[in-house]
Amino acid sequence: MTRLQEMSLDYHFNVEQEVGSSTYSFFGFNGTAGVWRIQALFDAGGWKDRTTVEDMDLAVRASLKGWKFVFVGDLSKVSVWKKFHVIYAFFFVRKIVAHWVTFSFYCIIIPASVLVPETHLPKYIAVYIPSTITILNAIYTPRYE
């Protein structure tokens, strides 16, 4: 796994777990640095290594038994600027803008250039647009040190 993939995965887990925790909803427990109550482990039937995702298996079983999860990613205060950045970069750009750009590019522009012979899509557009979206996503992925 590359460093970029690790950062994006870390960012995904942080957002997923913070949102799940703030709404007292189930979120996937990814196993790293987790703290469990002994009673929750017993109620859920204990740690079972019969699956490759034993941490998630335990989290699902504990959730079904009524246990709630709390995510504490960082005990320090989060600035208003960082909150705005997460809302803008993750929820608006990644969940709305990126999907519309990708959809229009791959489902409308490229098929139109193939199906309508009069249109011409320069190769640099077919290379630079997806590359730019990927690079911008990589640059603006928050890093947690």
Short mmCIF file of N, CA, C and O in Angstrom, two decimals:
data_model
loop_
_atom_site.label_atom_id
_atom_site.label_comp_id
_atom_site.label_asym_id
_atom_site.label_seq_id
_atom_site.Cartn_x
_atom_site.Cartn_y
_atom_site.Cartn_z
N MET A 1 0.85 -1.17 0.00
CA MET A 1 0.00 0.00 0.00
C MET A 1 0.90 1.24 0.00
O MET A 1 1.85 1.33 0.77
N THR A 2 0.60 2.20 -0.84
CA THR A 2 1.41 3.41 -0.92
C THR A 2 1.06 4.36 0.22
O THR A 2 0.04 4.21 0.88
N ARG A 3 1.91 5.34 0.42
CA ARG A 3 1.69 6.33 1.48
C ARG A 3 0.40 7.10 1.21
O ARG A 3 -0.35 7.40 2.13
N LEU A 4 0.12 7.40 -0.05
CA LEU A 4 -1.10 8.11 -0.41
C LEU A 4 -2.34 7.29 -0.06
O LEU A 4 -3.30 7.80 0.51
N GLN A 5 -2.32 6.00 -0.36
CA GLN A 5 -3.44 5.13 -0.01
C GLN A 5 -3.61 5.03 1.50
O GLN A 5 -4.72 5.02 1.99
N GLU A 6 -2.49 4.97 2.23
CA GLU A 6 -2.57 4.91 3.69
C GLU A 6 -3.20 6.17 4.25
O GLU A 6 -4.02 6.11 5.16
N MET A 7 -2.81 7.35 3.70
CA MET A 7 -3.37 8.61 4.19
C MET A 7 -4.86 8.69 3.89
O MET A 7 -5.65 9.10 4.74
N SER A 8 -5.25 8.28 2.70
CA SER A 8 -6.67 8.32 2.35
C SER A 8 -7.48 7.35 3.20
O SER A 8 -8.58 7.67 3.62
N LEU A 9 -6.94 6.17 3.45
CA LEU A 9 -7.62 5.19 4.28
C LEU A 9 -7.73 5.69 5.71
O LEU A 9 -8.78 5.57 6.35
N ASP A 10 -6.64 6.30 6.22
CA ASP A 10 -6.66 6.87 7.57
C ASP A 10 -7.71 7.96 7.67
O ASP A 10 -8.48 8.03 8.62
N TYR A 11 -7.76 8.82 6.66
CA TYR A 11 -8.75 9.90 6.62
C TYR A 11 -10.17 9.32 6.60
O TYR A 11 -11.05 9.76 7.34
N HIS A 12 -10.38 8.29 5.79
CA HIS A 12 -11.69 7.65 5.71
C HIS A 12 -12.11 7.09 7.06
O HIS A 12 -13.23 7.31 7.51
N PHE A 13 -11.20 6.36 7.72
CA PHE A 13 -11.54 5.78 9.03
C PHE A 13 -11.82 6.86 10.06
O PHE A 13 -12.74 6.73 10.86
N ASN A 14 -11.03 7.94 10.04
CA ASN A 14 -11.27 9.01 11.01
C ASN A 14 -12.64 9.63 10.82
O ASN A 14 -13.38 9.81 11.78
N VAL A 15 -13.00 9.94 9.59
CA VAL A 15 -14.31 10.55 9.33
C VAL A 15 -15.43 9.58 9.67
O VAL A 15 -16.38 9.93 10.37
N GLU A 16 -15.32 8.34 9.21
CA GLU A 16 -16.36 7.35 9.47
C GLU A 16 -16.56 7.15 10.97
O GLU A 16 -17.69 7.12 11.46
N GLN A 17 -15.47 7.02 11.70
CA GLN A 17 -15.57 6.73 13.13
C GLN A 17 -16.02 7.95 13.92
O GLN A 17 -16.78 7.82 14.87
N GLU A 18 -15.58 9.14 13.54
CA GLU A 18 -16.03 10.34 14.24
C GLU A 18 -17.52 10.59 14.03
O GLU A 18 -18.24 10.94 14.96
N VAL A 19 -17.99 10.40 12.80
CA VAL A 19 -19.42 10.59 12.52
C VAL A 19 -20.26 9.54 13.24
O VAL A 19 -21.27 9.85 13.87
N GLY A 20 -19.84 8.28 13.16
CA GLY A 20 -20.57 7.22 13.86
C GLY A 20 -20.61 7.45 15.35
O GLY A 20 -21.63 7.26 16.01
N SER A 21 -19.49 7.89 15.90
CA SER A 21 -19.41 8.14 17.34
C SER A 21 -20.27 9.33 17.75
O SER A 21 -20.97 9.27 18.76
N SER A 22 -20.25 10.40 16.98
CA SER A 22 -21.01 11.59 17.36
C SER A 22 -22.51 11.38 17.28
O SER A 22 -23.27 12.06 17.95
N THR A 23 -22.95 10.42 16.48
CA THR A 23 -24.38 10.13 16.38
C THR A 23 -24.76 8.88 17.17
O THR A 23 -25.89 8.42 17.08
N TYR A 24 -23.82 8.35 17.93
CA TYR A 24 -24.02 7.12 18.71
C TYR A 24 -24.53 5.98 17.83
O TYR A 24 -25.35 5.18 18.23
N SER A 25 -24.03 5.95 16.61
CA SER A 25 -24.39 4.90 15.66
C SER A 25 -23.24 3.91 15.54
O SER A 25 -22.12 4.19 15.93
N PHE A 26 -23.53 2.77 14.94
CA PHE A 26 -22.48 1.78 14.72
C PHE A 26 -21.48 2.31 13.70
O PHE A 26 -21.84 2.95 12.73
N PHE A 27 -20.22 2.06 13.97
CA PHE A 27 -19.18 2.33 12.98
C PHE A 27 -18.18 1.19 13.03
O PHE A 27 -18.05 0.51 14.04
N GLY A 28 -17.53 0.97 11.92
CA GLY A 28 -16.60 -0.14 11.83
C GLY A 28 -15.38 0.05 12.72
O GLY A 28 -14.69 1.04 12.61
N PHE A 29 -15.15 -0.90 13.57
CA PHE A 29 -13.96 -0.88 14.43
C PHE A 29 -12.83 -1.50 13.64
O PHE A 29 -12.91 -2.65 13.24
N ASN A 30 -11.74 -0.73 13.42
CA ASN A 30 -10.68 -1.26 12.57
C ASN A 30 -9.54 -1.91 13.34
O ASN A 30 -8.54 -2.26 12.77
N GLY A 31 -9.68 -2.07 14.65
CA GLY A 31 -8.75 -2.88 15.41
C GLY A 31 -7.52 -2.19 15.97
O GLY A 31 -6.96 -2.65 16.94
N THR A 32 -7.08 -1.11 15.41
CA THR A 32 -5.85 -0.48 15.86
C THR A 32 -6.11 0.42 17.06
O THR A 32 -6.91 1.33 16.99
N ALA A 33 -5.41 0.17 18.14
CA ALA A 33 -5.45 0.99 19.35
C ALA A 33 -6.85 1.11 19.95
O ALA A 33 -7.19 2.13 20.53
N GLY A 34 -7.65 0.10 19.79
CA GLY A 34 -8.99 0.12 20.37
C GLY A 34 -8.98 -0.33 21.81
O GLY A 34 -8.16 -1.14 22.22
N VAL A 35 -9.86 0.24 22.59
CA VAL A 35 -10.00 -0.14 23.99
C VAL A 35 -11.41 -0.67 24.17
O VAL A 35 -12.38 -0.01 23.80
N TRP A 36 -11.52 -1.86 24.73
CA TRP A 36 -12.80 -2.51 24.90
C TRP A 36 -13.09 -2.72 26.39
O TRP A 36 -12.17 -2.98 27.17
N ARG A 37 -14.33 -2.69 26.76
CA ARG A 37 -14.74 -3.11 28.10
C ARG A 37 -14.77 -4.64 28.07
O ARG A 37 -15.26 -5.25 27.11
N ILE A 38 -14.27 -5.24 29.12
CA ILE A 38 -14.23 -6.70 29.21
C ILE A 38 -15.63 -7.28 29.06
O ILE A 38 -15.84 -8.28 28.37
N GLN A 39 -16.61 -6.63 29.69
CA GLN A 39 -17.98 -7.14 29.63
C GLN A 39 -18.52 -7.13 28.20
O GLN A 39 -19.27 -8.02 27.81
N ALA A 40 -18.14 -6.12 27.41
CA ALA A 40 -18.57 -6.06 26.02
C ALA A 40 -18.02 -7.25 25.24
O ALA A 40 -18.72 -7.84 24.42
N LEU A 41 -16.75 -7.59 25.52
CA LEU A 41 -16.16 -8.76 24.86
C LEU A 41 -16.89 -10.04 25.25
O LEU A 41 -17.19 -10.88 24.39
N PHE A 42 -17.19 -10.18 26.53
CA PHE A 42 -17.90 -11.38 26.98
C PHE A 42 -19.31 -11.44 26.39
O PHE A 42 -19.75 -12.49 25.93
N ASP A 43 -20.04 -10.31 26.43
CA ASP A 43 -21.40 -10.27 25.91
C ASP A 43 -21.45 -10.61 24.42
O ASP A 43 -22.41 -11.21 23.94
N ALA A 44 -20.43 -10.19 23.68
CA ALA A 44 -20.41 -10.42 22.24
C ALA A 44 -19.93 -11.82 21.87
O ALA A 44 -19.92 -12.19 20.70
N GLY A 45 -19.52 -12.60 22.86
CA GLY A 45 -19.08 -13.95 22.57
C GLY A 45 -17.58 -14.10 22.44
O GLY A 45 -17.09 -15.14 22.00
N GLY A 46 -16.85 -13.05 22.78
CA GLY A 46 -15.39 -13.13 22.76
C GLY A 46 -14.78 -12.91 21.38
O GLY A 46 -15.47 -12.79 20.38
N TRP A 47 -13.46 -12.86 21.38
CA TRP A 47 -12.70 -12.66 20.16
C TRP A 47 -12.66 -13.96 19.38
O TRP A 47 -12.23 -14.98 19.88
N LYS A 48 -13.13 -13.93 18.16
CA LYS A 48 -13.17 -15.15 17.34
C LYS A 48 -12.26 -14.95 16.13
O LYS A 48 -12.42 -14.00 15.38
N ASP A 49 -11.34 -15.85 15.96
CA ASP A 49 -10.40 -15.72 14.85
C ASP A 49 -10.81 -16.54 13.64
O ASP A 49 -10.00 -16.86 12.79
N ARG A 50 -12.08 -16.85 13.53
CA ARG A 50 -12.57 -17.67 12.41
C ARG A 50 -12.73 -16.87 11.13
O ARG A 50 -13.07 -17.41 10.09
N THR A 51 -12.53 -15.57 11.20
CA THR A 51 -12.70 -14.72 10.04
C THR A 51 -11.47 -13.84 9.86
O THR A 51 -10.69 -13.66 10.79
N THR A 52 -11.31 -13.29 8.68
CA THR A 52 -10.16 -12.40 8.44
C THR A 52 -10.42 -10.98 8.94
O THR A 52 -9.52 -10.19 8.99
N VAL A 53 -11.65 -10.70 9.29
CA VAL A 53 -11.99 -9.37 9.82
C VAL A 53 -12.55 -9.51 11.23
O VAL A 53 -13.64 -9.06 11.53
N GLU A 54 -11.75 -10.14 12.09
CA GLU A 54 -12.23 -10.45 13.43
C GLU A 54 -12.56 -9.20 14.25
O GLU A 54 -13.45 -9.24 15.09
N ASP A 55 -11.88 -8.09 13.99
CA ASP A 55 -12.20 -6.87 14.72
C ASP A 55 -13.58 -6.35 14.34
O ASP A 55 -14.37 -5.96 15.20
N MET A 56 -13.90 -6.35 13.06
CA MET A 56 -15.23 -5.91 12.61
C MET A 56 -16.30 -6.90 13.08
O MET A 56 -17.38 -6.50 13.47
N ASP A 57 -15.99 -8.19 13.03
CA ASP A 57 -16.92 -9.21 13.50
C ASP A 57 -17.29 -8.97 14.96
O ASP A 57 -18.47 -9.01 15.32
N LEU A 58 -16.30 -8.70 15.79
CA LEU A 58 -16.55 -8.43 17.20
C LEU A 58 -17.37 -7.15 17.38
O LEU A 58 -18.31 -7.12 18.18
N ALA A 59 -17.06 -6.12 16.59
CA ALA A 59 -17.81 -4.87 16.69
C ALA A 59 -19.28 -5.07 16.31
O ALA A 59 -20.18 -4.54 16.98
N VAL A 60 -19.54 -5.84 15.27
CA VAL A 60 -20.92 -6.10 14.86
C VAL A 60 -21.66 -6.89 15.95
O VAL A 60 -22.79 -6.55 16.33
N ARG A 61 -21.03 -7.92 16.48
CA ARG A 61 -21.68 -8.73 17.52
C ARG A 61 -21.93 -7.91 18.78
O ARG A 61 -22.99 -8.03 19.39
N ALA A 62 -20.99 -7.04 19.16
CA ALA A 62 -21.18 -6.19 20.34
C ALA A 62 -22.29 -5.18 20.10
O ALA A 62 -23.11 -4.91 20.98
N SER A 63 -22.35 -4.66 18.89
CA SER A 63 -23.42 -3.71 18.55
C SER A 63 -24.78 -4.37 18.62
O SER A 63 -25.75 -3.78 19.12
N LEU A 64 -24.87 -5.60 18.14
CA LEU A 64 -26.14 -6.33 18.19
C LEU A 64 -26.57 -6.63 19.63
O LEU A 64 -27.75 -6.81 19.89
N LYS A 65 -25.60 -6.66 20.53
CA LYS A 65 -25.91 -6.88 21.95
C LYS A 65 -26.22 -5.57 22.68
O LYS A 65 -26.45 -5.57 23.88
N GLY A 66 -26.21 -4.45 21.93
CA GLY A 66 -26.60 -3.17 22.52
C GLY A 66 -25.46 -2.28 22.98
O GLY A 66 -25.70 -1.20 23.51
N TRP A 67 -24.22 -2.69 22.78
CA TRP A 67 -23.10 -1.86 23.18
C TRP A 67 -22.93 -0.70 22.21
O TRP A 67 -23.13 -0.85 21.00
N LYS A 68 -22.58 0.47 22.73
CA LYS A 68 -22.36 1.68 21.92
C LYS A 68 -20.86 1.91 21.81
O LYS A 68 -20.08 1.50 22.67
N PHE A 69 -20.46 2.60 20.76
CA PHE A 69 -19.05 2.85 20.49
C PHE A 69 -18.76 4.34 20.56
O PHE A 69 -19.58 5.16 20.16
N VAL A 70 -17.59 4.68 21.05
CA VAL A 70 -17.14 6.07 21.11
C VAL A 70 -15.76 6.13 20.50
O VAL A 70 -14.88 5.34 20.84
N PHE A 71 -15.57 7.06 19.59
CA PHE A 71 -14.28 7.25 18.94
C PHE A 71 -13.62 8.49 19.52
O PHE A 71 -14.21 9.57 19.53
N VAL A 72 -12.40 8.36 20.00
CA VAL A 72 -11.64 9.49 20.49
C VAL A 72 -10.36 9.54 19.66
O VAL A 72 -9.40 8.85 19.94
N GLY A 73 -10.39 10.33 18.60
CA GLY A 73 -9.26 10.39 17.69
C GLY A 73 -8.16 11.29 18.17
O GLY A 73 -6.99 10.99 18.07
N ASP A 74 -8.53 12.43 18.72
CA ASP A 74 -7.56 13.39 19.18
C ASP A 74 -8.20 14.15 20.33
O ASP A 74 -9.30 14.68 20.19
N LEU A 75 -7.53 14.22 21.45
CA LEU A 75 -8.10 14.87 22.61
C LEU A 75 -7.97 16.38 22.57
O LEU A 75 -8.50 17.08 23.41
N SER A 76 -7.23 16.92 21.58
CA SER A 76 -7.05 18.37 21.48
C SER A 76 -8.23 19.00 20.78
O SER A 76 -9.02 18.33 20.14
N LYS A 77 -8.36 20.31 20.91
CA LYS A 77 -9.43 21.07 20.28
C LYS A 77 -9.18 21.15 18.77
O LYS A 77 -8.05 21.22 18.32
N VAL A 78 -10.25 21.15 18.00
CA VAL A 78 -10.15 21.26 16.55
C VAL A 78 -10.57 22.67 16.16
O VAL A 78 -11.65 23.13 16.55
N SER A 79 -9.74 23.34 15.40
CA SER A 79 -10.02 24.73 15.03
C SER A 79 -11.19 24.80 14.05
O SER A 79 -11.51 23.82 13.36
N VAL A 80 -11.80 25.97 13.98
CA VAL A 80 -12.91 26.19 13.05
C VAL A 80 -12.43 26.01 11.62
O VAL A 80 -13.15 25.45 10.79
N TRP A 81 -11.21 26.45 11.32
CA TRP A 81 -10.65 26.31 9.98
C TRP A 81 -10.55 24.83 9.59
O TRP A 81 -10.90 24.44 8.48
N LYS A 82 -10.08 23.95 10.50
CA LYS A 82 -9.98 22.52 10.19
C LYS A 82 -11.35 21.90 10.00
O LYS A 82 -11.55 21.07 9.12
N LYS A 83 -12.32 22.31 10.80
CA LYS A 83 -13.68 21.80 10.63
C LYS A 83 -14.24 22.20 9.27
O LYS A 83 -14.84 21.39 8.57
N PHE A 84 -14.04 23.47 8.89
CA PHE A 84 -14.50 23.95 7.58
C PHE A 84 -13.81 23.17 6.47
O PHE A 84 -14.45 22.75 5.51
N HIS A 85 -12.50 22.95 6.63
CA HIS A 85 -11.73 22.23 5.61
C HIS A 85 -12.27 20.82 5.42
O HIS A 85 -12.42 20.35 4.29
N VAL A 86 -12.56 20.12 6.51
CA VAL A 86 -13.08 18.75 6.41
C VAL A 86 -14.45 18.75 5.73
O VAL A 86 -14.71 17.94 4.84
N ILE A 87 -15.31 19.67 6.12
CA ILE A 87 -16.64 19.73 5.51
C ILE A 87 -16.53 20.06 4.03
O ILE A 87 -17.15 19.41 3.19
N TYR A 88 -15.70 21.05 3.69
CA TYR A 88 -15.55 21.45 2.29
C TYR A 88 -14.85 20.36 1.48
O TYR A 88 -15.37 19.90 0.47
N ALA A 89 -13.67 19.93 1.93
CA ALA A 89 -12.86 19.02 1.13
C ALA A 89 -13.48 17.63 1.05
O ALA A 89 -13.49 17.02 0.00
N PHE A 90 -13.97 17.12 2.15
CA PHE A 90 -14.48 15.75 2.13
C PHE A 90 -15.91 15.68 1.64
O PHE A 90 -16.22 14.97 0.70
N PHE A 91 -16.79 16.42 2.29
CA PHE A 91 -18.21 16.26 1.98
C PHE A 91 -18.62 16.97 0.70
O PHE A 91 -19.36 16.42 -0.10
N PHE A 92 -18.15 18.18 0.47
CA PHE A 92 -18.58 18.89 -0.73
C PHE A 92 -17.78 18.47 -1.96
O PHE A 92 -18.34 17.99 -2.94
N VAL A 93 -16.47 18.62 -1.90
CA VAL A 93 -15.64 18.32 -3.08
C VAL A 93 -15.64 16.84 -3.40
O VAL A 93 -15.90 16.44 -4.53
N ARG A 94 -15.38 16.00 -2.41
CA ARG A 94 -15.25 14.56 -2.70
C ARG A 94 -16.57 13.86 -2.90
O ARG A 94 -16.65 12.88 -3.62
N LYS A 95 -17.60 14.28 -2.23
CA LYS A 95 -18.87 13.56 -2.32
C LYS A 95 -19.84 14.17 -3.34
O LYS A 95 -20.79 13.51 -3.73
N ILE A 96 -19.63 15.40 -3.75
CA ILE A 96 -20.54 16.02 -4.71
C ILE A 96 -19.81 16.39 -6.00
O ILE A 96 -20.09 15.86 -7.07
N VAL A 97 -18.85 17.29 -5.90
CA VAL A 97 -18.16 17.80 -7.10
C VAL A 97 -17.42 16.69 -7.84
O VAL A 97 -17.58 16.54 -9.06
N ALA A 98 -16.61 15.92 -7.13
CA ALA A 98 -15.81 14.88 -7.80
C ALA A 98 -16.69 13.86 -8.52
O ALA A 98 -16.37 13.43 -9.62
N HIS A 99 -17.83 13.50 -7.92
CA HIS A 99 -18.71 12.53 -8.57
C HIS A 99 -19.35 13.11 -9.82
O HIS A 99 -19.48 12.41 -10.83
N TRP A 100 -19.77 14.35 -9.77
CA TRP A 100 -20.37 14.96 -10.96
C TRP A 100 -19.35 15.14 -12.08
O TRP A 100 -19.66 14.88 -13.25
N VAL A 101 -18.16 15.56 -11.73
CA VAL A 101 -17.11 15.72 -12.76
C VAL A 101 -16.77 14.37 -13.36
O VAL A 101 -16.70 14.22 -14.59
N THR A 102 -16.57 13.39 -12.51
CA THR A 102 -16.23 12.05 -13.00
C THR A 102 -17.36 11.47 -13.84
O THR A 102 -17.12 10.91 -14.92
N PHE A 103 -18.59 11.61 -13.37
CA PHE A 103 -19.74 11.10 -14.13
C PHE A 103 -19.83 11.77 -15.50
O PHE A 103 -19.94 11.09 -16.53
N SER A 104 -19.77 13.09 -15.52
CA SER A 104 -19.92 13.78 -16.80
C SER A 104 -18.77 13.47 -17.74
O SER A 104 -18.96 13.32 -18.94
N PHE A 105 -17.57 13.34 -17.19
CA PHE A 105 -16.42 13.06 -18.04
C PHE A 105 -16.47 11.64 -18.61
O PHE A 105 -16.36 11.45 -19.82
N TYR A 106 -16.67 10.65 -17.74
CA TYR A 106 -16.62 9.26 -18.19
C TYR A 106 -17.92 8.75 -18.80
O TYR A 106 -17.91 7.79 -19.57
N CYS A 107 -19.06 9.35 -18.46
CA CYS A 107 -20.33 8.83 -18.97
C CYS A 107 -20.94 9.70 -20.07
O CYS A 107 -21.88 9.27 -20.73
N ILE A 108 -20.44 10.91 -20.23
CA ILE A 108 -21.00 11.78 -21.27
C ILE A 108 -19.94 12.19 -22.28
O ILE A 108 -20.08 11.94 -23.49
N ILE A 109 -18.86 12.81 -21.82
CA ILE A 109 -17.87 13.38 -22.74
C ILE A 109 -17.12 12.30 -23.53
O ILE A 109 -17.06 12.35 -24.76
N ILE A 110 -16.56 11.32 -22.84
CA ILE A 110 -15.80 10.27 -23.56
C ILE A 110 -16.71 9.44 -24.46
O ILE A 110 -16.38 9.22 -25.62
N PRO A 111 -17.89 8.95 -23.98
CA PRO A 111 -18.76 8.22 -24.90
C PRO A 111 -19.21 9.06 -26.09
O PRO A 111 -19.31 8.55 -27.21
N ALA A 112 -19.46 10.36 -25.87
CA ALA A 112 -19.86 11.22 -26.98
C ALA A 112 -18.75 11.33 -28.01
O ALA A 112 -19.00 11.34 -29.22
N SER A 113 -17.51 11.40 -27.55
CA SER A 113 -16.40 11.51 -28.50
C SER A 113 -16.20 10.22 -29.29
O SER A 113 -15.66 10.23 -30.39
N VAL A 114 -16.64 9.08 -28.73
CA VAL A 114 -16.53 7.81 -29.44
C VAL A 114 -17.71 7.60 -30.37
O VAL A 114 -17.55 7.15 -31.51
N LEU A 115 -18.91 7.94 -29.90
CA LEU A 115 -20.12 7.69 -30.68
C LEU A 115 -20.38 8.72 -31.77
O LEU A 115 -21.03 8.41 -32.77
N VAL A 116 -19.92 9.94 -31.58
CA VAL A 116 -20.13 10.99 -32.57
C VAL A 116 -18.79 11.28 -33.24
O VAL A 116 -17.92 11.92 -32.64
N PRO A 117 -18.60 10.81 -34.45
CA PRO A 117 -17.28 10.93 -35.10
C PRO A 117 -16.84 12.38 -35.35
O PRO A 117 -15.66 12.64 -35.49
N GLU A 118 -17.78 13.31 -35.38
CA GLU A 118 -17.42 14.70 -35.63
C GLU A 118 -16.72 15.35 -34.43
O GLU A 118 -16.06 16.37 -34.57
N THR A 119 -16.91 14.78 -33.26
CA THR A 119 -16.27 15.36 -32.08
C THR A 119 -14.88 14.76 -31.92
O THR A 119 -14.63 13.62 -32.28
N HIS A 120 -14.02 15.57 -31.38
CA HIS A 120 -12.64 15.11 -31.17
C HIS A 120 -12.24 15.45 -29.74
O HIS A 120 -12.33 16.60 -29.31
N LEU A 121 -11.82 14.44 -29.02
CA LEU A 121 -11.35 14.62 -27.64
C LEU A 121 -9.84 14.47 -27.65
O LEU A 121 -9.32 13.37 -27.85
N PRO A 122 -9.14 15.59 -27.47
CA PRO A 122 -7.66 15.50 -27.47
C PRO A 122 -7.17 14.57 -26.36
O PRO A 122 -7.76 14.49 -25.29
N LYS A 123 -6.09 13.88 -26.67
CA LYS A 123 -5.55 12.93 -25.69
C LYS A 123 -5.13 13.63 -24.40
O LYS A 123 -5.26 13.06 -23.33
N TYR A 124 -4.64 14.86 -24.50
CA TYR A 124 -4.20 15.54 -23.28
C TYR A 124 -5.37 15.79 -22.32
O TYR A 124 -5.19 15.79 -21.11
N ILE A 125 -6.59 15.96 -22.86
CA ILE A 125 -7.75 16.13 -21.97
C ILE A 125 -8.08 14.80 -21.30
O ILE A 125 -8.38 14.76 -20.11
N ALA A 126 -8.00 13.73 -22.05
CA ALA A 126 -8.30 12.42 -21.48
C ALA A 126 -7.27 12.02 -20.42
O ALA A 126 -7.56 11.22 -19.55
N VAL A 127 -6.08 12.61 -20.47
CA VAL A 127 -5.05 12.29 -19.48
C VAL A 127 -5.05 13.31 -18.35
O VAL A 127 -5.00 12.96 -17.18
N TYR A 128 -5.12 14.61 -18.67
CA TYR A 128 -4.95 15.64 -17.65
C TYR A 128 -6.12 15.80 -16.69
O TYR A 128 -5.93 16.09 -15.53
N ILE A 129 -7.35 15.63 -17.17
CA ILE A 129 -8.50 15.80 -16.26
C ILE A 129 -8.49 14.73 -15.16
O ILE A 129 -8.54 15.09 -13.98
N PRO A 130 -8.41 13.44 -15.47
CA PRO A 130 -8.37 12.46 -14.39
C PRO A 130 -7.12 12.61 -13.51
O PRO A 130 -7.19 12.44 -12.30
N SER A 131 -5.99 12.94 -14.12
CA SER A 131 -4.76 13.11 -13.34
C SER A 131 -4.88 14.29 -12.39
O SER A 131 -4.46 14.21 -11.23
N THR A 132 -5.47 15.38 -12.84
CA THR A 132 -5.64 16.56 -12.00
C THR A 132 -6.56 16.27 -10.83
O THR A 132 -6.28 16.66 -9.69
N ILE A 133 -7.66 15.57 -11.08
CA ILE A 133 -8.58 15.22 -9.99
C ILE A 133 -7.86 14.35 -8.97
O ILE A 133 -7.98 14.57 -7.76
N THR A 134 -7.09 13.38 -9.42
CA THR A 134 -6.36 12.49 -8.51
C THR A 134 -5.32 13.27 -7.70
O THR A 134 -5.21 13.10 -6.48
N ILE A 135 -4.57 14.15 -8.35
CA ILE A 135 -3.54 14.92 -7.65
C ILE A 135 -4.16 15.87 -6.64
O ILE A 135 -3.68 16.00 -5.51
N LEU A 136 -5.24 16.54 -7.02
CA LEU A 136 -5.89 17.46 -6.08
C LEU A 136 -6.45 16.70 -4.87
O LEU A 136 -6.38 17.19 -3.74
N ASN A 137 -7.00 15.54 -5.09
CA ASN A 137 -7.46 14.72 -3.96
C ASN A 137 -6.29 14.34 -3.06
O ASN A 137 -6.42 14.33 -1.84
N ALA A 138 -5.16 14.02 -3.66
CA ALA A 138 -3.99 13.63 -2.87
C ALA A 138 -3.43 14.81 -2.08
O ALA A 138 -3.06 14.66 -0.91
N ILE A 139 -3.38 15.99 -2.68
CA ILE A 139 -2.83 17.16 -2.01
C ILE A 139 -3.69 17.59 -0.84
O ILE A 139 -3.20 17.95 0.21
N TYR A 140 -4.99 17.53 -1.00
CA TYR A 140 -5.88 18.05 0.02
C TYR A 140 -6.39 16.99 0.99
O TYR A 140 -7.34 17.23 1.71
N THR A 141 -5.74 15.84 1.03
CA THR A 141 -6.10 14.84 2.02
C THR A 141 -5.43 15.24 3.34
O THR A 141 -4.21 15.36 3.39
N PRO A 142 -6.21 15.46 4.38
CA PRO A 142 -5.59 15.86 5.66
C PRO A 142 -4.65 14.78 6.17
O PRO A 142 -4.89 13.60 6.00
N ARG A 143 -3.57 15.23 6.77
CA ARG A 143 -2.58 14.31 7.34
C ARG A 143 -2.64 14.41 8.85
O ARG A 143 -2.61 15.48 9.41
N TYR A 144 -2.75 13.26 9.47
CA TYR A 144 -2.78 13.21 10.92
C TYR A 144 -1.45 12.67 11.40
O TYR A 144 -1.10 11.55 11.10
N GLU A 145 -0.70 13.48 12.09
CA GLU A 145 0.63 13.09 12.56
C GLU A 145 0.54 12.49 13.93
O GLU A 145 -0.15 12.89 14.77
#
